[in-house]
Each structure stands twice: as structure tokens, then as C-alpha cells.
mmCIF file of C-alpha atoms in Angstrom:
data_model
loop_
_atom_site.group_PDB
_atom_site.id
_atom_site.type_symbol
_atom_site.label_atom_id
_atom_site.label_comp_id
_atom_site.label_asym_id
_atom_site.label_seq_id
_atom_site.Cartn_x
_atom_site.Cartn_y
_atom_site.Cartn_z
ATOM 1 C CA UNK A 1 14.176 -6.635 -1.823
ATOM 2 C CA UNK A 2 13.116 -3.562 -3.818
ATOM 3 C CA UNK A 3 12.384 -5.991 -6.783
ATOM 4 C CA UNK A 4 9.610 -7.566 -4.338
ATOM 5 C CA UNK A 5 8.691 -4.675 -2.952
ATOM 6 C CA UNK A 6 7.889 -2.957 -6.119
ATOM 7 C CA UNK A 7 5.409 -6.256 -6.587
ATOM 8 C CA UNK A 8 3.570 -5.880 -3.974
ATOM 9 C CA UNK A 9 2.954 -2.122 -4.186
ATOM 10 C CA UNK A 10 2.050 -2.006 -7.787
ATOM 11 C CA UNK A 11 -0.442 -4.866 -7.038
ATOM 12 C CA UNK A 12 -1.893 -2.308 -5.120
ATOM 13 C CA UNK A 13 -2.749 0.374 -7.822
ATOM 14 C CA UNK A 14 -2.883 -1.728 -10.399
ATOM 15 C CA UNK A 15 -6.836 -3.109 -10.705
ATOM 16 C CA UNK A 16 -8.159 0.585 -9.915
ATOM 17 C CA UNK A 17 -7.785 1.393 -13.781
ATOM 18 C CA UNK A 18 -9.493 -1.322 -14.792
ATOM 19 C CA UNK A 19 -12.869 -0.993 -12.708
ATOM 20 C CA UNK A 20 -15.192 -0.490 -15.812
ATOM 21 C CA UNK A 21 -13.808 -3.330 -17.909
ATOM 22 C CA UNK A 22 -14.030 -5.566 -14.821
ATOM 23 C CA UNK A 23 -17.369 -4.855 -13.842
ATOM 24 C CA UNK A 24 -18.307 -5.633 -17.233
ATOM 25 C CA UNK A 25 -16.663 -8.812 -17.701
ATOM 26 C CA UNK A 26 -17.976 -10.563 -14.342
ATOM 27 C CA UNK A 27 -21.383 -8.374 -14.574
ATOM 28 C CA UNK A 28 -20.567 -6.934 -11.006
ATOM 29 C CA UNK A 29 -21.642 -4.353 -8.728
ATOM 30 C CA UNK A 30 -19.580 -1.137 -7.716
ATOM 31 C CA UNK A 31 -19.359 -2.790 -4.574
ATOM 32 C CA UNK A 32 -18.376 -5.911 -5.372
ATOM 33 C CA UNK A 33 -15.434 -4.390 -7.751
ATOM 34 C CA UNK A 34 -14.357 -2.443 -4.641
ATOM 35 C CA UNK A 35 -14.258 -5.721 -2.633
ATOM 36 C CA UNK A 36 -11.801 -6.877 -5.526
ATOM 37 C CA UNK A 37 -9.685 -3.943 -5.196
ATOM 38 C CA UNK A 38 -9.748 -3.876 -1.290
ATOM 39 C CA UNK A 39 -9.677 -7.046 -0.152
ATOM 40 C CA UNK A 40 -6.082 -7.285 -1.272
ATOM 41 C CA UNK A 41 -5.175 -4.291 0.815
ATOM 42 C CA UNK A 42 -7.491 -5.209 3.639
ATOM 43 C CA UNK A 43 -5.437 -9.317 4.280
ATOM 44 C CA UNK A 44 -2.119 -7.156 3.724
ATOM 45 C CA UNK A 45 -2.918 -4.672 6.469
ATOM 46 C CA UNK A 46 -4.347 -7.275 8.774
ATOM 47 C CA UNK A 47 -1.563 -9.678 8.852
ATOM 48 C CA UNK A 48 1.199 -7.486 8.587
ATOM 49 C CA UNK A 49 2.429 -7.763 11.938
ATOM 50 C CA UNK A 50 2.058 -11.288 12.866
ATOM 51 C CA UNK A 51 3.404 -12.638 9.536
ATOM 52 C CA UNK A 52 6.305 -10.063 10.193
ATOM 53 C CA UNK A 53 6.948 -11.732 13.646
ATOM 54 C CA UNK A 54 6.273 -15.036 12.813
ATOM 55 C CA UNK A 55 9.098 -14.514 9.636
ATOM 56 C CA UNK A 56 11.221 -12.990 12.458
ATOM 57 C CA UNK A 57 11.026 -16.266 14.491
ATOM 58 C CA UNK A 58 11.490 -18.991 11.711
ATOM 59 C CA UNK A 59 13.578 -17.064 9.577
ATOM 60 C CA UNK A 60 12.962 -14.180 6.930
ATOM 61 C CA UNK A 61 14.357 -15.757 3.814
ATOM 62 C CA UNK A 62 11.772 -19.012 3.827
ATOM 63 C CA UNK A 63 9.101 -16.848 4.839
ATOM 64 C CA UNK A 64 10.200 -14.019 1.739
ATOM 65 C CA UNK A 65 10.479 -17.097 -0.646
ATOM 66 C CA UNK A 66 6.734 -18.567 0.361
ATOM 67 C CA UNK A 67 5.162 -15.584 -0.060
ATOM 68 C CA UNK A 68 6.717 -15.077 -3.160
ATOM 69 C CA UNK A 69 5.142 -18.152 -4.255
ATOM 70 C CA UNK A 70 2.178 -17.470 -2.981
ATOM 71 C CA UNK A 71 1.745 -14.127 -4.499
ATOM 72 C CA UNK A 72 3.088 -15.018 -7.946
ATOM 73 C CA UNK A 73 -0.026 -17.955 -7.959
ATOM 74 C CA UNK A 74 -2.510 -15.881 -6.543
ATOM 75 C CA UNK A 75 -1.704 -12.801 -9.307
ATOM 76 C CA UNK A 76 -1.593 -15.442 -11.929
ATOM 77 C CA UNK A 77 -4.860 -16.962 -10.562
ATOM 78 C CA UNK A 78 -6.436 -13.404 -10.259
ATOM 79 C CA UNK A 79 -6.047 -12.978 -14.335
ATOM 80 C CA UNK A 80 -7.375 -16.090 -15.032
ATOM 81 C CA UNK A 81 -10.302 -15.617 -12.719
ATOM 82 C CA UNK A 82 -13.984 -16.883 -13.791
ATOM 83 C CA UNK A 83 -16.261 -15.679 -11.777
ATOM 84 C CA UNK A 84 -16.105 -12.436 -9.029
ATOM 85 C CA UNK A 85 -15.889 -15.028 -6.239
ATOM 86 C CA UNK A 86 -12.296 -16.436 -7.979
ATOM 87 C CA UNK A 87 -11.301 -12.913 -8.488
ATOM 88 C CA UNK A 88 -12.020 -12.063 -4.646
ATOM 89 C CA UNK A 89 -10.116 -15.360 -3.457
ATOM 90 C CA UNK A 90 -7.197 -15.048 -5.286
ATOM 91 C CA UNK A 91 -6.737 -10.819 -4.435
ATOM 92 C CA UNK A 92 -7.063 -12.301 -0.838
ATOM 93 C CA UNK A 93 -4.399 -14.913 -1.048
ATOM 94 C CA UNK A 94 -2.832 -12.814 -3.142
ATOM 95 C CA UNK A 95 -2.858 -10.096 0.043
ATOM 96 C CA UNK A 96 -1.449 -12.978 2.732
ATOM 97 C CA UNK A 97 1.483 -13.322 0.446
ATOM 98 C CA UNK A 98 2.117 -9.846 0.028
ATOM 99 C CA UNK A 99 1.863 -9.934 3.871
ATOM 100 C CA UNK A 100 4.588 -12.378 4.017
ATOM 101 C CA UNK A 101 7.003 -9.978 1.143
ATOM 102 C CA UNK A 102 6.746 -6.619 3.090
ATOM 103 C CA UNK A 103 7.903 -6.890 6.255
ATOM 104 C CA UNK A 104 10.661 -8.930 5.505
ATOM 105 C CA UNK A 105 12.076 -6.595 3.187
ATOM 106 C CA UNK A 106 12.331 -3.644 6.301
ATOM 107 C CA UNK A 107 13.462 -6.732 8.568
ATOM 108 C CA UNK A 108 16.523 -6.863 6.755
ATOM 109 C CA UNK A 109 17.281 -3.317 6.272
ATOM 110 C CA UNK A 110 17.042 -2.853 10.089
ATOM 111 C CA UNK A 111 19.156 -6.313 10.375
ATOM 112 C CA UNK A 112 21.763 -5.598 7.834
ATOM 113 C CA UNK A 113 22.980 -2.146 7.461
ATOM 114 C CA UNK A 114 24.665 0.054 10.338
ATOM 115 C CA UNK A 115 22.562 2.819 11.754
ATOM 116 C CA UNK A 116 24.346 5.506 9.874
ATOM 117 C CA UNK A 117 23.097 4.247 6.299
ATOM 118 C CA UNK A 118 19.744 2.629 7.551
ATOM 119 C CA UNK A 119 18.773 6.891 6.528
ATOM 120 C CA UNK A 120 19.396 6.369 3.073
ATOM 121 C CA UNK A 121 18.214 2.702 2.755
ATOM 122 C CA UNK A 122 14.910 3.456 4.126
ATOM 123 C CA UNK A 123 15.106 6.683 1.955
ATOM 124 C CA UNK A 124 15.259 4.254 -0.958
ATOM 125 C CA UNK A 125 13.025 1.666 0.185
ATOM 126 C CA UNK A 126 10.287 4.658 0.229
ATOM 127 C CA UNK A 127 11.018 6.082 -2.978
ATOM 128 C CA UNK A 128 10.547 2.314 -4.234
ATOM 129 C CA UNK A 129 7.408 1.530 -3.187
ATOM 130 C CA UNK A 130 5.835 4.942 -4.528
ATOM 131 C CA UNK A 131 7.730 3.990 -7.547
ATOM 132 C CA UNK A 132 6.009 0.633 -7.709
ATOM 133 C CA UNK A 133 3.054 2.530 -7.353
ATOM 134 C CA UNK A 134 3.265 4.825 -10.022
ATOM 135 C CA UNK A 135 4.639 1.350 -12.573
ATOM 136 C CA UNK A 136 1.914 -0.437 -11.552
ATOM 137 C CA UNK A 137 -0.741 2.411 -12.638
ATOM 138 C CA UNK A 138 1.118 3.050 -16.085
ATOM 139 C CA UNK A 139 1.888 -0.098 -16.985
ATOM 140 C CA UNK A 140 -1.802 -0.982 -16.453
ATOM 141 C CA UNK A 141 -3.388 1.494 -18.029
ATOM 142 C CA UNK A 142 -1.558 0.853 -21.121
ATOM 143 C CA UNK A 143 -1.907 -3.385 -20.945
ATOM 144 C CA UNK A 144 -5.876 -2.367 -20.485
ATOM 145 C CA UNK A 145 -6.044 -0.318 -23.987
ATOM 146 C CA UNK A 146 -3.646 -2.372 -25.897
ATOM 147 C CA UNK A 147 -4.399 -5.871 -24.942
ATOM 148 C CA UNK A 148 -7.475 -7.003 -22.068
ATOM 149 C CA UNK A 149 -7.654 -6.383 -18.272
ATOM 150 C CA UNK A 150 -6.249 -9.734 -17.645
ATOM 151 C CA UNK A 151 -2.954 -8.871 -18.351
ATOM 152 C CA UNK A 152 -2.252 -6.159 -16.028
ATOM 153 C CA UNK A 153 -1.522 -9.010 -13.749
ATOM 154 C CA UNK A 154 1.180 -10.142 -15.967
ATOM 155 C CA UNK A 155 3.319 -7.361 -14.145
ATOM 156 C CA UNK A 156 3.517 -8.526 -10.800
ATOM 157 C CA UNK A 157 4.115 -12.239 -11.823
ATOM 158 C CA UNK A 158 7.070 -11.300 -14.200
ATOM 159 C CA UNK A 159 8.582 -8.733 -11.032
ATOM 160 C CA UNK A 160 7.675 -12.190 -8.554
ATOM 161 C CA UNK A 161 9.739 -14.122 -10.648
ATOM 162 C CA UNK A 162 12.923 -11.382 -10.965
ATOM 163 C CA UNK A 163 12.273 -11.143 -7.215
ATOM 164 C CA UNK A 164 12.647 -14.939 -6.470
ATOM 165 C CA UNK A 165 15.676 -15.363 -8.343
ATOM 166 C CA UNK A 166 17.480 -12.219 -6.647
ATOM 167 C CA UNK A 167 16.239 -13.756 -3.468
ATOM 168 C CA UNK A 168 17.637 -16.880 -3.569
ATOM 169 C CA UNK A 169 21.263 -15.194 -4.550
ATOM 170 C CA UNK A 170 21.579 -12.334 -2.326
ATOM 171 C CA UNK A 171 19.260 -12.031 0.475
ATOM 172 C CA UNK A 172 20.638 -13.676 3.525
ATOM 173 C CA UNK A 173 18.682 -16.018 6.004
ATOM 174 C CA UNK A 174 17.925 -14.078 9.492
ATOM 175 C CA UNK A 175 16.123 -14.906 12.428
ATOM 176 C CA UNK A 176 15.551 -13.218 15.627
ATOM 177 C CA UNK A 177 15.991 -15.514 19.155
ATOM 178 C CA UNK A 178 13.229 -14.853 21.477
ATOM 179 C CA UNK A 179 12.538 -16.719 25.205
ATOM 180 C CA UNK A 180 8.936 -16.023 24.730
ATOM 181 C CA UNK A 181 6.132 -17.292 23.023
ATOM 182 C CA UNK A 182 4.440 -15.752 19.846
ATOM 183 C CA UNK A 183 2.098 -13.269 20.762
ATOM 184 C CA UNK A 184 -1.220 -15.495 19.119
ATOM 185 C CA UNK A 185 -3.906 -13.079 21.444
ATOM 186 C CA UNK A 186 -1.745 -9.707 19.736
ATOM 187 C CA UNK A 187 -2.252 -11.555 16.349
ATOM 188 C CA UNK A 188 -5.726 -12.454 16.599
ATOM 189 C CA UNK A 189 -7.041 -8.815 18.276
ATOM 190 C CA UNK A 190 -4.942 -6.991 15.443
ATOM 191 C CA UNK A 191 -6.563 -8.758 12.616
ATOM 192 C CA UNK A 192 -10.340 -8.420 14.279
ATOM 193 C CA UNK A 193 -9.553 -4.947 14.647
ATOM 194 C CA UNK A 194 -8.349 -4.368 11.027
ATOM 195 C CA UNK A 195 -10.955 -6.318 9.412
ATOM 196 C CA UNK A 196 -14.253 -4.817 11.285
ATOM 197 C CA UNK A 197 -13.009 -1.615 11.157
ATOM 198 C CA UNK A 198 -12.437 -1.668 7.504
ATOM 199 C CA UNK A 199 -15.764 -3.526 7.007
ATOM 200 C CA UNK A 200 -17.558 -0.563 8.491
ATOM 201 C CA UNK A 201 -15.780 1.945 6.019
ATOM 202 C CA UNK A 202 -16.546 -0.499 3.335
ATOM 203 C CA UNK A 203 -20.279 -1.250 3.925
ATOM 204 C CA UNK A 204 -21.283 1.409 5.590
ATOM 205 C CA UNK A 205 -22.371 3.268 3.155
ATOM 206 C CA UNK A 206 -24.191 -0.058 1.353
ATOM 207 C CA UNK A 207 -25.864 -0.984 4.296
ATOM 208 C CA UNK A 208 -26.274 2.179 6.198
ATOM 209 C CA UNK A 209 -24.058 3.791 9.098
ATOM 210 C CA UNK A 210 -26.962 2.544 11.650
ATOM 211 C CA UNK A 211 -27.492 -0.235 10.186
ATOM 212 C CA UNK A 212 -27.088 -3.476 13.203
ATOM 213 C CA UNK A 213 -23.987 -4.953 11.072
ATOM 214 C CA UNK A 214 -22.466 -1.624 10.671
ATOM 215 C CA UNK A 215 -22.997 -0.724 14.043
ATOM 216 C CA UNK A 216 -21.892 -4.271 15.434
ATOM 217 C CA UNK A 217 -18.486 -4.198 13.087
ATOM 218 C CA UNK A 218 -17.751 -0.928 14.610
ATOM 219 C CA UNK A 219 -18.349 -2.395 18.542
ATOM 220 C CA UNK A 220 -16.477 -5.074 17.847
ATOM 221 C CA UNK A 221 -13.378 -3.302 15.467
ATOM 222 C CA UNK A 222 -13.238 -0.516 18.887
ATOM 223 C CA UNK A 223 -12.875 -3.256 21.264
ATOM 224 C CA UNK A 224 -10.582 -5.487 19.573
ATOM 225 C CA UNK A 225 -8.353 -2.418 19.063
ATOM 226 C CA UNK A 226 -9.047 -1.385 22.918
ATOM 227 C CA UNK A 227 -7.996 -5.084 23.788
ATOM 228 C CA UNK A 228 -4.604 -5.455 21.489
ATOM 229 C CA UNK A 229 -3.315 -2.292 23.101
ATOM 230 C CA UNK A 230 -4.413 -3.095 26.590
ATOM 231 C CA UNK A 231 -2.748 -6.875 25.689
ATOM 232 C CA UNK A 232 0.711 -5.373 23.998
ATOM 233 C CA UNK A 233 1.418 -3.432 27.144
ATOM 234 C CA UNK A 234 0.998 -6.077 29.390
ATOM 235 C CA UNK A 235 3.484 -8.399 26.882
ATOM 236 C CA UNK A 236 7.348 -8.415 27.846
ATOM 237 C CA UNK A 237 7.777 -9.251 23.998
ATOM 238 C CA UNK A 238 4.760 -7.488 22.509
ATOM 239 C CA UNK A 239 4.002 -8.266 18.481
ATOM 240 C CA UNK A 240 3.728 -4.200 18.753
ATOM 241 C CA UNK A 241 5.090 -2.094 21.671
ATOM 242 C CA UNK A 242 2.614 0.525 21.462
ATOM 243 C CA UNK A 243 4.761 2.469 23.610
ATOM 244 C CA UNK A 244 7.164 3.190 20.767
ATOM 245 C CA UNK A 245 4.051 6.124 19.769
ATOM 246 C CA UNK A 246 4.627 8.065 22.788
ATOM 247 C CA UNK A 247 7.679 9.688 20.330
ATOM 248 C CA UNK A 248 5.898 12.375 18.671
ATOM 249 C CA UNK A 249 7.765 12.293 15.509
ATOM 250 C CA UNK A 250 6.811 8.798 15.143
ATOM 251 C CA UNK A 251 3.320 9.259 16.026
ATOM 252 C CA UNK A 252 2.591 12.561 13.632
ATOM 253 C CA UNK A 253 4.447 10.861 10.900
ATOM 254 C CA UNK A 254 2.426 7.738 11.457
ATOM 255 C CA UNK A 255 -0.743 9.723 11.307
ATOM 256 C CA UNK A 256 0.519 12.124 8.401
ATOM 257 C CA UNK A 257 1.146 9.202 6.331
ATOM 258 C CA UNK A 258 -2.193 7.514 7.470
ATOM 259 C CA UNK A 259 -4.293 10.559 6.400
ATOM 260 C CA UNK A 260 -2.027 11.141 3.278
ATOM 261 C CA UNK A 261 -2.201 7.999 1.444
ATOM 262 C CA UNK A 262 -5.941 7.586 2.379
ATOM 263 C CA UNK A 263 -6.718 10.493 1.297
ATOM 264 C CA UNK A 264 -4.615 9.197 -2.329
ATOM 265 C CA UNK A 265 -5.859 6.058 -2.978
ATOM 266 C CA UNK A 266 -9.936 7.775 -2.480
ATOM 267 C CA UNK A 267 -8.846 9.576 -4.971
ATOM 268 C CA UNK A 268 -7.442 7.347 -7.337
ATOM 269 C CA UNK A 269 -10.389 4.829 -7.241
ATOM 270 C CA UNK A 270 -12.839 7.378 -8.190
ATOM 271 C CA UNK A 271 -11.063 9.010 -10.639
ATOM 272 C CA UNK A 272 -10.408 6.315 -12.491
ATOM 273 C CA UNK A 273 -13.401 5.256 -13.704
ATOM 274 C CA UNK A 274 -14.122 8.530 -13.810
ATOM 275 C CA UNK A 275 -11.599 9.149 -16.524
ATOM 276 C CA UNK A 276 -12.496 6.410 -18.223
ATOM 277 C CA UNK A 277 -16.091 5.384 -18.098
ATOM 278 C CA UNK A 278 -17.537 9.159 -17.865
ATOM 279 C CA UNK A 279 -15.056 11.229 -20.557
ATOM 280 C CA UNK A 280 -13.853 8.148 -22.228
ATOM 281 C CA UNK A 281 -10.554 8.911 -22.214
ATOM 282 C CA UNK A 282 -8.421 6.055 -23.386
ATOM 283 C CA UNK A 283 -5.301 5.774 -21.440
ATOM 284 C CA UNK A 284 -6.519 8.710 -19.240
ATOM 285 C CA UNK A 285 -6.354 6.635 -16.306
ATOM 286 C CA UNK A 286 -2.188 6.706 -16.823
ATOM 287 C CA UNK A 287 -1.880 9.984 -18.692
ATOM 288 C CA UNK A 288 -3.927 12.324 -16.325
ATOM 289 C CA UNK A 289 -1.889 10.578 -12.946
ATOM 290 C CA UNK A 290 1.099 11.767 -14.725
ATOM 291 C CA UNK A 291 1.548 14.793 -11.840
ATOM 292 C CA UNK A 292 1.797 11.774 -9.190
ATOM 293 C CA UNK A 293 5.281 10.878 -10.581
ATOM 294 C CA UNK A 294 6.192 14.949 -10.871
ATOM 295 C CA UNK A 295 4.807 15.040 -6.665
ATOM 296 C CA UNK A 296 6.635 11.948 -5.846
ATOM 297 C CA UNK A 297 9.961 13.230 -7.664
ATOM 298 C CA UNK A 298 9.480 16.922 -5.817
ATOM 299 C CA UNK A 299 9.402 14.834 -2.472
ATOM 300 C CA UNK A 300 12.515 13.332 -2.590
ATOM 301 C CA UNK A 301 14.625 16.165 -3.349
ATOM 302 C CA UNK A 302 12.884 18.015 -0.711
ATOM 303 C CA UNK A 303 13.791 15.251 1.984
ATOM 304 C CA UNK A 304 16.942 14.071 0.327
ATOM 305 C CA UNK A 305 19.010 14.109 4.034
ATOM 306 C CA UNK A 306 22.183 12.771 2.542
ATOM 307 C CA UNK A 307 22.779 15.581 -0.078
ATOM 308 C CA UNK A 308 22.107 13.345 -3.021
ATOM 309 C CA UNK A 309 19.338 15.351 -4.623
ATOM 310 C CA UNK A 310 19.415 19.501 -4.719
ATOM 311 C CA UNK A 311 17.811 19.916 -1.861
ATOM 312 C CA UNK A 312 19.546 18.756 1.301
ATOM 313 C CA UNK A 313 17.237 18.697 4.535
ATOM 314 C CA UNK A 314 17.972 17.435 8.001
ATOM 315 C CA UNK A 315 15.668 18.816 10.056
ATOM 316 C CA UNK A 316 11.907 16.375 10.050
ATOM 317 C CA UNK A 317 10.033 18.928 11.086
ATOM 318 C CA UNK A 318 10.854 20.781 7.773
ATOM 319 C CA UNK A 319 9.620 18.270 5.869
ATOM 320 C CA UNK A 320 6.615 17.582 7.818
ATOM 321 C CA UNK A 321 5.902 21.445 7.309
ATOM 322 C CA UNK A 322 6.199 20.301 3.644
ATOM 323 C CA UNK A 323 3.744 18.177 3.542
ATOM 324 C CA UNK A 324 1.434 20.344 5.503
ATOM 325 C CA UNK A 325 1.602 23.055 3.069
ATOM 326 C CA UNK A 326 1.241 20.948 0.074
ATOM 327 C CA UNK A 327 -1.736 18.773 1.209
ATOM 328 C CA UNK A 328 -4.474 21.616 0.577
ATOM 329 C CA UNK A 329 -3.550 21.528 -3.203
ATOM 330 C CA UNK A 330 -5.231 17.824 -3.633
ATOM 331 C CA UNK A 331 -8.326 19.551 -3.774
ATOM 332 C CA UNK A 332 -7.518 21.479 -7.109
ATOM 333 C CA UNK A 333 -8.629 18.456 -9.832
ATOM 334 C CA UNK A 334 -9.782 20.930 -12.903
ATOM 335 C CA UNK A 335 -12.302 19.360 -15.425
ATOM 336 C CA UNK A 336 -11.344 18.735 -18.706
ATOM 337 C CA UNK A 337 -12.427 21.806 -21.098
ATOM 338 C CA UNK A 338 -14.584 18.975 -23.538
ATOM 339 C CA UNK A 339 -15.079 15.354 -23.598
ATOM 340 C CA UNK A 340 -12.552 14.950 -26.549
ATOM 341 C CA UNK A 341 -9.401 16.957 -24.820
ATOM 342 C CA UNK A 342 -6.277 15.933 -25.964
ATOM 343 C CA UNK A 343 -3.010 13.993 -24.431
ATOM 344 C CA UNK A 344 -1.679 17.145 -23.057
ATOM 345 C CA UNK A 345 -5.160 18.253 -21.344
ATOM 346 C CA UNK A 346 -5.446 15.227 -20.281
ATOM 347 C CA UNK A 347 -1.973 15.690 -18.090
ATOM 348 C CA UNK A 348 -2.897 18.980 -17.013
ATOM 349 C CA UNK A 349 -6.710 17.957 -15.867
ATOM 350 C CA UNK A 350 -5.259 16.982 -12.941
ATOM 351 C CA UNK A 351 -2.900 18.970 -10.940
ATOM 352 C CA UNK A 352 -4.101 18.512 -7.784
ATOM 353 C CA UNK A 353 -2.427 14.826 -7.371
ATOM 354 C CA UNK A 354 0.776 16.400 -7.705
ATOM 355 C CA UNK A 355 0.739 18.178 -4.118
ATOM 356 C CA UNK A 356 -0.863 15.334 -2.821
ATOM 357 C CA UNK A 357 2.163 13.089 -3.595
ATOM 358 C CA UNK A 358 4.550 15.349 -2.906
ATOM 359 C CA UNK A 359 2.868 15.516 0.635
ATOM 360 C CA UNK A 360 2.884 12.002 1.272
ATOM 361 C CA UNK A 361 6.815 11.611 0.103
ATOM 362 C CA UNK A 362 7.520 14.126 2.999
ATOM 363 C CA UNK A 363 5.597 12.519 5.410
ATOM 364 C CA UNK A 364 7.109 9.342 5.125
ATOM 365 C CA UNK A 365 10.529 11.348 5.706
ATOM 366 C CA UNK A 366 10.296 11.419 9.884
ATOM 367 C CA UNK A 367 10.358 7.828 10.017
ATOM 368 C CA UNK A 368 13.497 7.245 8.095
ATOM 369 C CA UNK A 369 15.222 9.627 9.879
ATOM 370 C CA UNK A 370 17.276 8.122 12.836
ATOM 371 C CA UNK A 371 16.810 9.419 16.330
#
């Protein structure tokens, strides 16, 4: 589980360091290198929840092996890519199949261990998937100086492959009866919503915020999202019982991790070229994220609620004051002294990630904690 986990999250940091050296070799636009980047993220959010369900109903190992499959071809498609129409297919197949990984990988923490360790299993689960985010970045920055920007999708095929074999062996087959049909109007009204909302955020700013197709995306994303909700609480077996938000911690953590990791990946995709294209820092794109890994690491000891770490914390609102206090310090992102700073200035130029992560590690802490 944390094998394929760590696939799908690195997939998601992994192209940002490469933006110049892909918008050289397929002579695209900053938008259209975005579109590589995001589409990916954009079919993963989108089909989340009905893939989850529908891996819920015919069972969560097939569904874990196929989009296995179909995320190991669609990486190894994505490197081989020709043109920035190949590139954009594949990242969106590539997306569907991480679709199909992600939620069956909470599915079975919720359906295999007891309530009194599900804590410390989702504790890991988190601390996985900002690990896969941090393996993703390094290991791509260095495959991008020391070989080409195709193989930085070498990473998530080889962790596919561990993934499928530890699958097969150890993750057991689960299904979940239902007397009800799956919720196809929920499905449909989610993924409108996710799509045209994002498409507003994406080319809004290309088109223009008044623009008729920005304006009509943003009718359309408010009204599919007014509709699913209206629709879930009308379902006996909703895809998503909206009702579950009326718990404040759920809802502020929710939102705290919404904000949070926006707020993280803006930052990494303009940094990044940034780093690179602007001071021509080779390797800068790893080197100068290195306070992510120090944030993340500071997070888990401060929500560590099983005394594992040297910080032992029960209480969620304690972390969530955590992350509170440590989100101003994103905005601290010092220049670099000259244009030729070394390795070590390079690690310091950037401090202001380090709160960032450590703020988005707490966050995630109220939702692991059990009720």
C-alpha cells in the first residue's frame, strides 16, 4: 500500500522540476506545460470518489491491480511522449489510474485494522505520501541534471512494479455489500464540478476572468457542486455523505489541508523554474526544497499521538494551532545573495517552505485522529 502510494504522490511533484527542459523539448507554452503538470492532478481529483466506490463494490484488490497497470503504462508512455498532445494523454490516463491506487489504499486501512491502531496507520499513511512527495522532487531533480527529463518517469514505473508484486502477496481482496445502486448522478456532478472549477483557475488568467468561457466554467462548476450536494443528501447510500462536514474538526482540517497544500504546490511550480531557468542553478530545484523534508520531519514529531517521536500530542486542536502559527512563515523565500551561490546558499535561499510543510503535516493530524 505505501509502496503505491508513494507512486502516485511522487508522480505528483515530479514534472514541476523539469518545466524548462520540457517546454523546450516539445516547443510549448507556459500554459500548455501547466496543462502537463495539472491534468494529472485534475483526473485524480475528479474521479476519486467514484473510482473509490466503484473499487468498494467490485472489490479493492482488482481495482488496486488495474490501476497499477494503468499507471505504470501511462508513466512509461509519458517519457516516451512525442508530441505535447502524447504527453497530456498519457498524464491523464496516467491520473485515472492513480485514481484507481489511492483510495484503495485508505479502503483497506479503514477495513483491516481495529479502531485503536487505525491512529497510527493513518499517521503513517500521511507521513508516506509527503514522503513520496519529497522522493519524487529529489530524485527528479537529480535524473534531470545527470541524465534527460525523460527519465524522471523511470521512478514511478520501477515503485509500480515493487507495488504490484507486494500487491499480489499481501493485500487482501475486500468488497463492501450494498442494496443500492451506484450513485452514477453523484459521479457525474462531482467530476463536472471538479473539472470546470479547476478550468476556471487554470484559464482564467489566459483567457480573462470575464471572459464567456471563464465565466460559463464557473456557472456551470457552482451548479454542478450545488447539485451533487443537493443529490448526496437526498441518497440513502450517498458516494459522499456531505453530512459527515457538519463535525468541525473534520471540516477545519479539511479546509486547513485544502488551503495548505494549495498554497505548496503554487509555490513549488513557480519556484522551480525559477531556480532553474532564472539563477541557473543546477540541481537547485532539489537542493533549495531541502527545508520541505526538515518541515515535514518537524510535523510528525509535533503530532506523533502514540509517543513514538519526542513530542507526544493528543489534543487536535494543538496541532491545528500548529499549523496556524507556522503558515505565516511560507512567505519568508530570501533571494539568493548572487547568481553563482553555492550548495549551501542554495539550501538556505529558501526557508520559508519549511513552515509551510510543517503546517500542512499538522493539519492533516485532525483527521487521523479517532473520534
Amino acid at each position: 500500500m505505501c509502496i503505491a502510494l508513494m507512486a502516485v504522490i511522487a508522480s505528483v511533484s515530479g514534472l514541476n522540476v523539469a518545466q524548462p527542459q520540457v517546454a523546450v523539448a516539445f516547443d510549448a507554452s507556459q500554459s500548455t506545460v501547466l496543462w502537463m503538470i495539472n491534468i494529472y492532478t485534475l483526473s485524480l481529483a475528479a474521479l476519486l470518489l467514484p473510482l473509490g466506490a466503484l473499487g468498494d463494490r467490485v472489490g479493492r484488490k482488482p481495482i488496486l491491480l488495474a490501476g497499477l497497470a494503468l499507471f505504470g503504462v501511462a508513466s512509461a508512455a509519458a517519457g516516451l511522449a512525442t508530441s505535447s498532445e502524447m504527453m497530456i494523454a498519457a498524464r491523464l490516463f496516467a491520473g485515472v489510474g492513480a485514481a484507481m491506487i489511492m483510495p484503495v489504499t485508505l479502503a483497506v486501512i479503514t477495513s483491516t485494522f481495529p479502531d485503536e491502531e487505525r491512529s497510527k496507520v493513518m499517521g503513517v499513511w500521511t507521513g508516506v505520501a509527503g514522503g513520496g512527495g519529497i522522493l519524487g522532487m529529489y530524485l527528479s531533480a537529480v535524473l534531470v541534471d545527470w541524465a534527460n527529463w525523460r527519465w524522471l518517469f523511470l521512478l514511478p514505473v520501477v515503485l509500480v512494479a515493487a507495488a504490484t508484486v507486494t500487491a499480489l502477496r499481501a493485500v487482501p481482496n475486500s468488497r463492501e455489500t450494498s442494496q443500492h445502486s451506484f450513485d452514477m448522478v453523484g459521479s457525474l456532478t462531482s467530476v463536472i464540478a471538479v473539472v470546470a472549477l479547476i478550468y476556471v483557475l487554470h484559464e482564467g488568467p489566459v483567457h480573462g476572468w470575464t471572459s464567456p468561457v471563464t465565466v460559463a466554467s464557473l456557472l456551470v462548476g457552482v451548479v454542478a457542486a450545488i447539485g451533487f450536494v443537493a443529490w448526496e443528501l437526498r441518497r440513502a447510500a450517498p458516494l459522499l455523505d456531505v453530512r459527515l462536514f457538519r463535525d468541525r474538526r473534520l471540516a477545519s482540517g479539511s479546509l486547513a489541508l485544502l488551503a495548505l497544500f494549495g498554497v505548496q504546490a503554487g509555490i513549488f511550480v513557480v519556484l522551480f523554474p525559477y531556480f532553474q531557468a532564472v539563477l541557473g542553478w543546477s540541481l537547485a530545484g532539489g537542493q533549495s526544497q531541502r527545508p520541505v523534508a526538515v518541515g515535514v520531519e518537524l510535523g510528525e514529531l509535533a503530532v506523533d499521538v502514540d509517543g513514538v517521536g519526542a513530542v507526544k500530542v493528543h489534543d487536535p486542536r494543538t496541532t491545528a494551532a500548529i499549523a496556524i502559527a507556522s503558515s505565516p512563515g511560507s512567505g519568508w523565500i530570501r533571494p539568493p545573495a548572487s547568481r553563482g551561490s553555492g550548495t549551501r546558499a542554495r539550501a538556505c535561499s529558501n526557508p520559508g517552505v519549511c513552515p509551510v510543510s510543517t503546517a500542512a503535516r499538522c493539519a492533516a493530524a485532525p483527521l487521523a485522529t479517532p473520534a
